[in-house]
Coordinates of C-alpha atoms and ligand atoms in Angstrom, one line a residue:
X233 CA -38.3 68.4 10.3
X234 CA -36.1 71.9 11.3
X235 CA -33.9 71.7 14.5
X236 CA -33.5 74.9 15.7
X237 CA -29.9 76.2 14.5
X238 CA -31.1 74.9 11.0
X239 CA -32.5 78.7 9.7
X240 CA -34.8 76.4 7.5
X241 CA -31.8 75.7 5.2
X242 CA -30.7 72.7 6.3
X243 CA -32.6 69.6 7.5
X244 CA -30.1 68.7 10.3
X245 CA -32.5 66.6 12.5
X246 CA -33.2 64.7 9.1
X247 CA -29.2 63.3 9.0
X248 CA -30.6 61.2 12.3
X249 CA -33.7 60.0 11.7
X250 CA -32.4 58.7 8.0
X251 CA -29.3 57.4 9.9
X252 CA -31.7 55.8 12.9
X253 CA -33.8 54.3 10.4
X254 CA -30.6 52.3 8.6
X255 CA -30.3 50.5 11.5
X256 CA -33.9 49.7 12.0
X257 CA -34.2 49.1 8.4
X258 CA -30.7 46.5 8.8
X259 CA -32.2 45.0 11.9
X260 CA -30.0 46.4 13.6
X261 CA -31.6 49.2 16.0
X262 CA -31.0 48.5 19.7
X263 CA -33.6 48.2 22.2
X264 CA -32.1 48.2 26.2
X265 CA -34.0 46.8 29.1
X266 CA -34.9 49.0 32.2
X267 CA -32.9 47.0 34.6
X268 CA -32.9 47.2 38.6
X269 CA -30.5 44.6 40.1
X270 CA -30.9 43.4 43.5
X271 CA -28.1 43.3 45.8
X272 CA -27.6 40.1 47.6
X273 CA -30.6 38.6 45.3
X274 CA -28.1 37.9 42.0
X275 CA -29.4 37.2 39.2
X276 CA -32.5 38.2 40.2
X277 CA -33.7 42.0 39.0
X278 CA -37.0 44.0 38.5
X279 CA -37.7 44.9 35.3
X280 CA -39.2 48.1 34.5
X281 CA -41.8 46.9 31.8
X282 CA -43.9 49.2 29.7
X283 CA -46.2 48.0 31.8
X284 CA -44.9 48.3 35.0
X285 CA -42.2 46.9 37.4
X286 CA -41.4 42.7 36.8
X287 CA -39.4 40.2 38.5
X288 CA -36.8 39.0 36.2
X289 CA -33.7 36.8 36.3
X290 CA -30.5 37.9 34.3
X291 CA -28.8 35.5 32.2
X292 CA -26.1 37.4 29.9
X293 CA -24.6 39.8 32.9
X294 CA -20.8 40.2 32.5
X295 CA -20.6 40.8 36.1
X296 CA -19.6 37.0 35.6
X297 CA -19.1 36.1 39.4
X298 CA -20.9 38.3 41.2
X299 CA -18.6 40.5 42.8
X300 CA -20.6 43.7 42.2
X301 CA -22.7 42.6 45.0
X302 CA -20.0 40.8 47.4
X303 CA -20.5 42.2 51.2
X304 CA -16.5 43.4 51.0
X305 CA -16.5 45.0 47.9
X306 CA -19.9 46.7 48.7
X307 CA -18.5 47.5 52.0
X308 CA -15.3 49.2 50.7
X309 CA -17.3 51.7 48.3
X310 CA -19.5 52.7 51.1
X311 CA -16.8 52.8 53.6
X312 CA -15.0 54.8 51.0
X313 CA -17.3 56.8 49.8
X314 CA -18.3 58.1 53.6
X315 CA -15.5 58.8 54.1
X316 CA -13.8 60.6 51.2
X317 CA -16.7 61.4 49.0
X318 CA -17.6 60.9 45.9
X319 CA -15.8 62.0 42.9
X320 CA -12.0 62.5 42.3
X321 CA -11.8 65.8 41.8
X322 CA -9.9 66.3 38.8
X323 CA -8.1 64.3 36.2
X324 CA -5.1 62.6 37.7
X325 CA -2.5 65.4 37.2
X326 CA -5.0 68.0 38.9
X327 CA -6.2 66.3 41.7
X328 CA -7.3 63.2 40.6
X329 CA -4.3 61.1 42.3
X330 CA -6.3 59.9 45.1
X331 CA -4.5 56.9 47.8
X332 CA -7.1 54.3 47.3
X333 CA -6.4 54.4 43.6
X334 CA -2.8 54.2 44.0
X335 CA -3.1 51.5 45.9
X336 CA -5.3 50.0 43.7
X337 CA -2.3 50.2 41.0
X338 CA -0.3 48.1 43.2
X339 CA -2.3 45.5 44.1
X340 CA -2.9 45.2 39.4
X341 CA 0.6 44.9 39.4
X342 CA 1.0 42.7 41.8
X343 CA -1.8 40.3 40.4
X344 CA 0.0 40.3 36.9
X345 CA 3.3 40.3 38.5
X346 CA 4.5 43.1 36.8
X347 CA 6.6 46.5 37.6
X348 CA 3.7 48.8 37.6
X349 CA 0.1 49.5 36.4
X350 CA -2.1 52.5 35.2
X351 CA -5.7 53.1 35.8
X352 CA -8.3 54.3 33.3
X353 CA -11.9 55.1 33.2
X354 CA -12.5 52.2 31.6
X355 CA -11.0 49.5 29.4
X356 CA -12.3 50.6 26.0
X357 CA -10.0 53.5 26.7
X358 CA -7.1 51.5 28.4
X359 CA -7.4 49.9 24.9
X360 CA -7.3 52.7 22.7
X361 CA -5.2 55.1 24.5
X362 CA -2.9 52.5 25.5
X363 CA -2.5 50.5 22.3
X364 CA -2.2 53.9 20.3
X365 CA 0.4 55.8 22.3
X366 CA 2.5 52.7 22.7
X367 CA 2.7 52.0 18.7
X368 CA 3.1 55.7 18.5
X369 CA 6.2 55.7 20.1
X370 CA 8.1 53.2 18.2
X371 CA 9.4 54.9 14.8
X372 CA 7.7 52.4 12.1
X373 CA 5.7 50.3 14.5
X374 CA 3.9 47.9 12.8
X375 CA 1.0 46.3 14.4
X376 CA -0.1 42.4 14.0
X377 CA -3.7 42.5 15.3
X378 CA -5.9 39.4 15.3
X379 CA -9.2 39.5 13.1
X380 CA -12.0 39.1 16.3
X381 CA -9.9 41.8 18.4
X382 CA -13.2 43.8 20.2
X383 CA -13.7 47.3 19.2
X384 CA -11.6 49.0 21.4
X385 CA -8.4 47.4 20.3
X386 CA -9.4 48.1 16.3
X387 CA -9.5 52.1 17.8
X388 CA -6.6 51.8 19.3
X389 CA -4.6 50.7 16.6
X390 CA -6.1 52.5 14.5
X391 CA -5.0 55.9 15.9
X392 CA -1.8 54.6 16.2
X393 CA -1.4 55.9 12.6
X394 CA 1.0 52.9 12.1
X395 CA 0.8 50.0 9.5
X396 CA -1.1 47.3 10.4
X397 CA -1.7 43.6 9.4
X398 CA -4.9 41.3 10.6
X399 CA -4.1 37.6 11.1
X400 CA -6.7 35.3 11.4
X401 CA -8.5 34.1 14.3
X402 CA -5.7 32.4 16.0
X403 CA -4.3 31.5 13.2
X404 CA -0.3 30.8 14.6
X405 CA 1.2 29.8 10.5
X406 CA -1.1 33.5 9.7
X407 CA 0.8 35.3 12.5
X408 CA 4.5 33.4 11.6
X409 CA 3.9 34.0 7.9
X410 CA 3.5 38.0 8.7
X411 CA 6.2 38.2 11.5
X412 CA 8.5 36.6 8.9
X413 CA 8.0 38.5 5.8
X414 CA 8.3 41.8 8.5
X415 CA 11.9 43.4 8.6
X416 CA 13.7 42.0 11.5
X417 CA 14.9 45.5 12.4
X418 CA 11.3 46.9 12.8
X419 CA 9.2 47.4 15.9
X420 CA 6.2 44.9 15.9
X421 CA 3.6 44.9 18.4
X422 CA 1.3 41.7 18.3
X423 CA -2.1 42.4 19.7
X424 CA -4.8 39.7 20.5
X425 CA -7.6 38.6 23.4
X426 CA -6.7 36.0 25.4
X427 CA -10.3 35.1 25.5
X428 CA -13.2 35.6 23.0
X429 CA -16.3 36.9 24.7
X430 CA -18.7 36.4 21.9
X431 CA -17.9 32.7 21.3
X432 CA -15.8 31.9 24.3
X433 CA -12.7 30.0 22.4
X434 CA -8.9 31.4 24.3
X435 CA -5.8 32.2 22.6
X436 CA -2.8 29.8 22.2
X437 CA -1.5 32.4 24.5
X438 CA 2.3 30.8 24.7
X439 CA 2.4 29.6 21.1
X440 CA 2.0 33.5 20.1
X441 CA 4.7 34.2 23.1
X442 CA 7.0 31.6 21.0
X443 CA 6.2 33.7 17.6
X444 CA 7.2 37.1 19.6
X445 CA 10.1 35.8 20.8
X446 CA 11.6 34.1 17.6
X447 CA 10.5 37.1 15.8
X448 CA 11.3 39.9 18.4
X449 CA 7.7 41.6 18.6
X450 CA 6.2 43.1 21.8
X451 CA 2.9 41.2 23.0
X452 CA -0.2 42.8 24.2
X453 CA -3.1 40.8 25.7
X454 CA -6.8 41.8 26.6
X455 CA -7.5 40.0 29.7
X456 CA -11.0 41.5 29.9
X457 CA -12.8 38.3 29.9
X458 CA -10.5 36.5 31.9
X459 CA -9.2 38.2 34.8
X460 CA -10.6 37.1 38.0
X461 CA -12.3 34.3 36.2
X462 CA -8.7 32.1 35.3
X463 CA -5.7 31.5 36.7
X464 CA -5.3 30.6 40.6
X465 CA -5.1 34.1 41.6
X466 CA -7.4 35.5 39.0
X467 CA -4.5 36.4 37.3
X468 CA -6.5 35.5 33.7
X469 CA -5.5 33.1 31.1
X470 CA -2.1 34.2 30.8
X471 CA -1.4 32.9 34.7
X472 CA -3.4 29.9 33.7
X473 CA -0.9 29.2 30.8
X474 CA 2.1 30.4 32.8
X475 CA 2.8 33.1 30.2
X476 CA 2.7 36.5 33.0
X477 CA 6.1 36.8 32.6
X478 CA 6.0 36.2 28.6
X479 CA 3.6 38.9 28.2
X480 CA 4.6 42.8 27.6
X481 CA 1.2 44.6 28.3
X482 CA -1.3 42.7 30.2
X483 CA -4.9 44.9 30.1
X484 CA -7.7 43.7 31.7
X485 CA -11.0 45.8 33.2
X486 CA -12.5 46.3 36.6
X487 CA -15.9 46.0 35.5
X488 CA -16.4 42.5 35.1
X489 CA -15.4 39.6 37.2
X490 CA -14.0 42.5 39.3
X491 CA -17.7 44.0 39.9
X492 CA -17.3 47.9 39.4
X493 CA -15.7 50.0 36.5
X494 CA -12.2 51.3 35.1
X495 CA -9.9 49.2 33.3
X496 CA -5.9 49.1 33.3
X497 CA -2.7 48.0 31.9
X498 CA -0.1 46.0 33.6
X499 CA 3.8 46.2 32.3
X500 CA 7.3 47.4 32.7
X501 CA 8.4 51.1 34.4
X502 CA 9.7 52.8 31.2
X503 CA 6.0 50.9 29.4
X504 CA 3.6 52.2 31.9
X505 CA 5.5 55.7 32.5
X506 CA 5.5 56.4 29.3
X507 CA 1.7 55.8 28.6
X508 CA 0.7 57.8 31.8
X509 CA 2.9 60.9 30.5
X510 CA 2.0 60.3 26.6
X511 CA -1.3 59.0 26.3
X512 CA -4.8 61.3 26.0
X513 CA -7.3 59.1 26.5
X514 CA -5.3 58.8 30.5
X515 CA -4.3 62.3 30.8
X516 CA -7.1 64.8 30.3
X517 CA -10.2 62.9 31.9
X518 CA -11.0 62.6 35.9
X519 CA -9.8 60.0 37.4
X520 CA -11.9 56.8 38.9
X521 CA -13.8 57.8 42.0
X522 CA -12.2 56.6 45.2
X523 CA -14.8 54.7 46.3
X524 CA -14.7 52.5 43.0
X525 CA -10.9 51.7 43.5
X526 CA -11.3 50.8 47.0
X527 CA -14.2 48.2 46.2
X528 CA -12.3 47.0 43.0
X529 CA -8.6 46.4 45.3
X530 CA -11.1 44.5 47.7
X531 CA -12.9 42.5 44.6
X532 CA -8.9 41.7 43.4
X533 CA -8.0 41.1 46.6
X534 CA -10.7 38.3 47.4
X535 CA -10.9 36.6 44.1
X536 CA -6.6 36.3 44.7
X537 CA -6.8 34.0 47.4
X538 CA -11.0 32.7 47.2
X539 CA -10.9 29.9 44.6
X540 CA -15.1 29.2 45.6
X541 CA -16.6 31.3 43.2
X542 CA -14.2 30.7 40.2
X543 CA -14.8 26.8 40.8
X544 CA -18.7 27.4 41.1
X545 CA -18.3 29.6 37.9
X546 CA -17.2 26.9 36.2
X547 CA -19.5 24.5 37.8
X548 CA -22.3 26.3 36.7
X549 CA -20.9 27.1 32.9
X550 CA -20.9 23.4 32.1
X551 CA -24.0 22.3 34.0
X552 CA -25.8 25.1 31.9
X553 CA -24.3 23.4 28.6
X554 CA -24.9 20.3 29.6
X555 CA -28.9 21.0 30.4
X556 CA -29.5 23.2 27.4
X557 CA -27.3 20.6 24.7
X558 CA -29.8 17.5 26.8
X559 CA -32.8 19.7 25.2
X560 CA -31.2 19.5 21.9
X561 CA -30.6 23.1 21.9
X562 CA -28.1 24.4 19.8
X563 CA -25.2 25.4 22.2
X564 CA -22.2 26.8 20.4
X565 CA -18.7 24.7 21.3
X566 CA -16.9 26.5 24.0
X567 CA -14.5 26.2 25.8
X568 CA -14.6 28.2 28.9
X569 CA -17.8 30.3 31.0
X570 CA -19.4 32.0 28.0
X571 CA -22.4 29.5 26.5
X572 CA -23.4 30.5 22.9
X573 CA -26.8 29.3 21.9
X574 CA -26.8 29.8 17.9
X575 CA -30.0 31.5 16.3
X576 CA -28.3 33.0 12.9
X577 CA -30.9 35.8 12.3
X578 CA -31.1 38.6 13.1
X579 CA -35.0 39.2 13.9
X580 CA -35.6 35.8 14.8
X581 CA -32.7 36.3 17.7
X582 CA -34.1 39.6 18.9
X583 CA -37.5 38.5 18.8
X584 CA -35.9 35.0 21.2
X585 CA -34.8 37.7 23.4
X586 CA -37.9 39.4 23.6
X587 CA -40.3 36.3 24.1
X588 CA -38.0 34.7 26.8
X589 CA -38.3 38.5 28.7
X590 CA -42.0 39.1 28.3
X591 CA -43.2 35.6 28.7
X592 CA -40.3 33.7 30.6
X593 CA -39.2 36.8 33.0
X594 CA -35.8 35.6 31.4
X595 CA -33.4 38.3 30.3
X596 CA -30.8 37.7 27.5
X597 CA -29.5 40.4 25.1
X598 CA -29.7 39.6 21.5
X599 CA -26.0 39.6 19.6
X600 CA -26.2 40.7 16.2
X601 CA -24.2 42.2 13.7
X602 CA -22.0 44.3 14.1
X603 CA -21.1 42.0 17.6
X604 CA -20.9 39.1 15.4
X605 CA -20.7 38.6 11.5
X606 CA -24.3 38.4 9.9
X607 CA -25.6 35.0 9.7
X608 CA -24.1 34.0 13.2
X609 CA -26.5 36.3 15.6
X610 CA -26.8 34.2 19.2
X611 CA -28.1 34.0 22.5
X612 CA -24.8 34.8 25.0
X613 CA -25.6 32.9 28.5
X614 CA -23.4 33.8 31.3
X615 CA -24.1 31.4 33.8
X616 CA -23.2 32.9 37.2
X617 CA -22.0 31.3 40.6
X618 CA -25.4 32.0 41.7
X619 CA -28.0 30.3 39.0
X620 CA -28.4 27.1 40.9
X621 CA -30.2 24.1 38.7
X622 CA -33.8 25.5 39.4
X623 CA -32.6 28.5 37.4
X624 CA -30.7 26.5 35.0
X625 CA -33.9 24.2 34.3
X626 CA -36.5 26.8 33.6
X627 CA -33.8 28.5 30.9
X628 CA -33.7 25.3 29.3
X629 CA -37.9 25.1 29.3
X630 CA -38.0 28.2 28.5
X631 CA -35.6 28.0 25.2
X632 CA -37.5 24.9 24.0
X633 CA -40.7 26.6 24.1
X634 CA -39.4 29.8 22.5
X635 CA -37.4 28.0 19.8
X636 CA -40.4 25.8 18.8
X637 CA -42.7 28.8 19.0
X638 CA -40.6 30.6 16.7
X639 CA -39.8 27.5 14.2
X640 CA -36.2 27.4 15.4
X641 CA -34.3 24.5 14.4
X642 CA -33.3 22.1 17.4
X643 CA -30.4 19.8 17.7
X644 CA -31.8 16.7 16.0
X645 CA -33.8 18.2 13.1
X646 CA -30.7 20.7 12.6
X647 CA -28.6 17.8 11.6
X648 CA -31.2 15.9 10.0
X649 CA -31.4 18.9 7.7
X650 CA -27.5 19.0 7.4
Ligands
LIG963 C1 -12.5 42.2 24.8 C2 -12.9 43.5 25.4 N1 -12.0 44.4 25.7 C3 -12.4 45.6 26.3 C4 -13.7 45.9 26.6 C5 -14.0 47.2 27.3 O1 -14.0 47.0 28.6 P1 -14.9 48.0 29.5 O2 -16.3 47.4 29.5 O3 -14.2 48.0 30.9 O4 -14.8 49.3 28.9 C6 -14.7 45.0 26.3 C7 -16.0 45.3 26.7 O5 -16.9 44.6 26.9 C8 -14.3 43.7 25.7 O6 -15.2 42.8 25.4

């Protein structure tokens, strides 16, 4: 193998294929699915099989409630689009400052009831610009960070360049034991989810607003699985809690229960001035598209005052637990909209996801490591406000027969063999 600037000294195409077959070699290689959804036929898709085009029904999408296909939000990014085209036309200082994305801002900072919010390109980034250039400018910052933080928050704090310490999951005596042995006089910024995607469990969200406050330590809160989804405005689990005005930095994304892409931070002025003029990962990339703020200010807008499709959400979450633990499978505790089905191996889990697509027209993504530790890959279900019981039956049928096909252990026989 040569690639072409190689001169036949180096192997440079060889570096990839060794590093490509690590993965496949760790189980670990990802495969996606050719998805086309269908507005206005949610969950249902088509998808694009080897061999050809199939009906399928999406059970892991985190466009949790549907929004990406709601007539108003649809209707905003067309509207918007018509009418002021399509991109934004530079990164926010060159062009990219477009109205429907200022008011976009607002209505954020509104929701969280806070001074003032920033827009990014997504919130991966509004994580690790945000978290980074916030530590960065407090001399000695040291960072508590909880030990399931997602990726983007790890990034972020790491390029802070700061000294960090890793509590355990929720672990409040953890966090307390660290914020005490810290020097009082010392900037500390506690950083956790509010909610857990992967196995759904929330934050004691005013027990770690307590610990800042004895302690004197800013808070910062991923709201990504949350917002829109809890609270009566969709304000997330911190409205829920009545923490909002507990919270320093409230970040949260457009591209979930919101429906479209970009995520944000909610806070103070001086907070959010200083991360708009400061931060990288904000400053030299184009802004959001017009069109996408306008149809995410309409999904905020809805979900602030329509309480239908969090309460269906909901609905749905449990009745899918209740069906699926009925057929003894094993459904992971949780305590909110995300349903964990527990496989703990890595093949066996891809090879449930690939059985329940090709045989079931089902679609669930396999978690695996590095998602999850080793030994705890799953099946994530997102039940939506729009899988009615029909739906939620044949996922049921369809897991029995996969998980006896593929020797998996059911409820019963898993704690017979306990
Ligand atoms: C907890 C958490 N924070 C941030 C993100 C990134 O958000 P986005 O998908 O908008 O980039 C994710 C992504 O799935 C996430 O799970």
């Amino acid at each position: 193998l040569r690639s072409p600037g190689g001169g036949g000294l180096m192997d440079y195409t060889g570096y990839f294929t060794a590093a490509l077959a690590r993965l496949r070699d760790e189980r670990r290689y990802r495969v996606f699915a050719d998805l086309e959804r269908m507005a206005g036929r949610f969950p249902h898709a088509v998808w694009h099989s080897p061999e050809g085009p199939r009906s399928v029904v999406i059970w892991c999408s985190n466009d949790y409630l549907g929004m990406g296909q709601h007539p108003k939000v649809v209707g905003a990014m067309v509207e918007t689009a018509t009418r002021m085209g399509t991109g934004a036309g530079g990164t926010r200082n060159i062009a990219g400052t477009n109205h429907p994305l200022v008011e976009l801002e607002r209505e954020l900072a509104d929701l969280h009831r806070k001074e003032a919010a920033l827009v990014f390109t997504s919130g991966y980034i509004s994580n690790e610009t945000g978290i980074s250039t916030l530590a960065r400018q407090m001399p000695n910052c040291l960072i508590l960070s909880d030990a399931w933080n997602h990726n983007s928050m790890i990034e972020g704090v790491r390029q802070a360049h700061c000294e960090k310490q890793i509590f355990r999951h929720n672990d409040m005596a953890h966090l307390e034991q660290l914020l005490a042995s810290a020097d009082p006089g010392r900037p500390k910024l506690i950083v956790f989810e509010s909610l857990y995607s992967m196995d759904g469990d929330t934050a004691p969200v005013n027990r770690i607003c307590d610990l800042a406050e004895r302690y004197g330590a800013m808070t910062y809160v991923d709201e990504v699985h949350a917002v829109g989804m809890y609270g009566p405005h969709g304000g997330g689990i911190s409205e829920r809690d009545g923490a909002t005005g507990r919270i320093d930095v409230i970040e949260g994304t457009l591209a979930k229960a919101f429906g479209c892409l970009g995520g944000y931070i909610a806070g103070s002025h001086a907070l959010i001035d200083t991360v708009r003029s400061y931060a990288p990962g904000f400053i030299f990339t184009t802004a959001l598209p017009p069109a996408v703020c306008a149809a995410a200010t309409a999904a905020i807008r809805h979900l602030k005052t329509s309480q239908w499709e969090r309460e269906r959400h909901q609905d749905r979450a449990a009745r899918t637990k209740a069906v699926l633990a009925a057929a003894a499978l094993p459904v992971m505790t949780s305590p909110t909209h995300i349903v964990p089905v527990f496989v703990g191996d890595p093949e066996r889990c891809k090879e449930a996801s690939d059985l329940l697509l090709a045989e079931h027209g089902i679609y669930i993504q396999p978690i695996n490591y590095p998602t999850v530790p080793r030994g705890t890959e799953r099946l994530r279900i997102t039940p939506s406000p729009y899988h009615d019981d029909v739906l939620i039956n044949a996922l049921a049928e369809a897991l029995v027969d996969v998980w006896q096909r593929l020797g998996l252990p059911l409820k019963e026989r898993a704690l017979a063999a306990e």
